[in-house]
mmCIF file of C-alpha atoms in Angstrom:
data_model
loop_
_atom_site.group_PDB
_atom_site.id
_atom_site.type_symbol
_atom_site.label_atom_id
_atom_site.label_comp_id
_atom_site.label_asym_id
_atom_site.label_seq_id
_atom_site.Cartn_x
_atom_site.Cartn_y
_atom_site.Cartn_z
ATOM 1 C CA UNK A 1462 229.780 122.195 73.660
ATOM 2 C CA UNK A 1463 227.519 124.579 75.745
ATOM 3 C CA UNK A 1464 226.783 127.002 72.885
ATOM 4 C CA UNK A 1465 223.436 127.886 74.457
ATOM 5 C CA UNK A 1466 225.185 129.024 77.789
ATOM 6 C CA UNK A 1467 227.655 131.050 75.701
ATOM 7 C CA UNK A 1468 224.932 132.756 73.946
ATOM 8 C CA UNK A 1469 223.018 133.516 77.084
ATOM 9 C CA UNK A 1470 226.174 134.851 78.677
ATOM 10 C CA UNK A 1471 226.671 137.182 75.682
ATOM 11 C CA UNK A 1472 223.025 138.340 75.752
ATOM 12 C CA UNK A 1473 223.201 138.940 79.546
ATOM 13 C CA UNK A 1474 226.369 141.103 79.004
ATOM 14 C CA UNK A 1475 224.694 143.045 76.353
ATOM 15 C CA UNK A 1476 221.696 143.668 78.456
ATOM 16 C CA UNK A 1477 223.681 144.802 81.466
ATOM 17 C CA UNK A 1478 225.744 146.984 79.301
ATOM 18 C CA UNK A 1479 222.720 148.592 77.733
ATOM 19 C CA UNK A 1480 221.236 149.216 81.189
ATOM 20 C CA UNK A 1481 224.421 150.854 82.417
ATOM 21 C CA UNK A 1482 224.568 152.969 79.356
ATOM 22 C CA UNK A 1483 220.908 154.079 79.741
ATOM 23 C CA UNK A 1484 221.511 154.903 83.355
ATOM 24 C CA UNK A 1485 224.621 156.925 82.357
ATOM 25 C CA UNK A 1486 222.760 158.840 79.679
ATOM 26 C CA UNK A 1487 219.891 159.392 82.209
ATOM 27 C CA UNK A 1488 222.257 160.951 84.790
ATOM 28 C CA UNK A 1489 223.771 163.126 82.115
ATOM 29 C CA UNK A 1490 220.530 164.310 80.853
#
């Protein structure tokens, strides 16, 4: 099982989502 890879993938997705969300808010502000 590559549990570490799964965790890394989830963290990467969360970070990318957070960055996109921050950019979206930045554009609206």
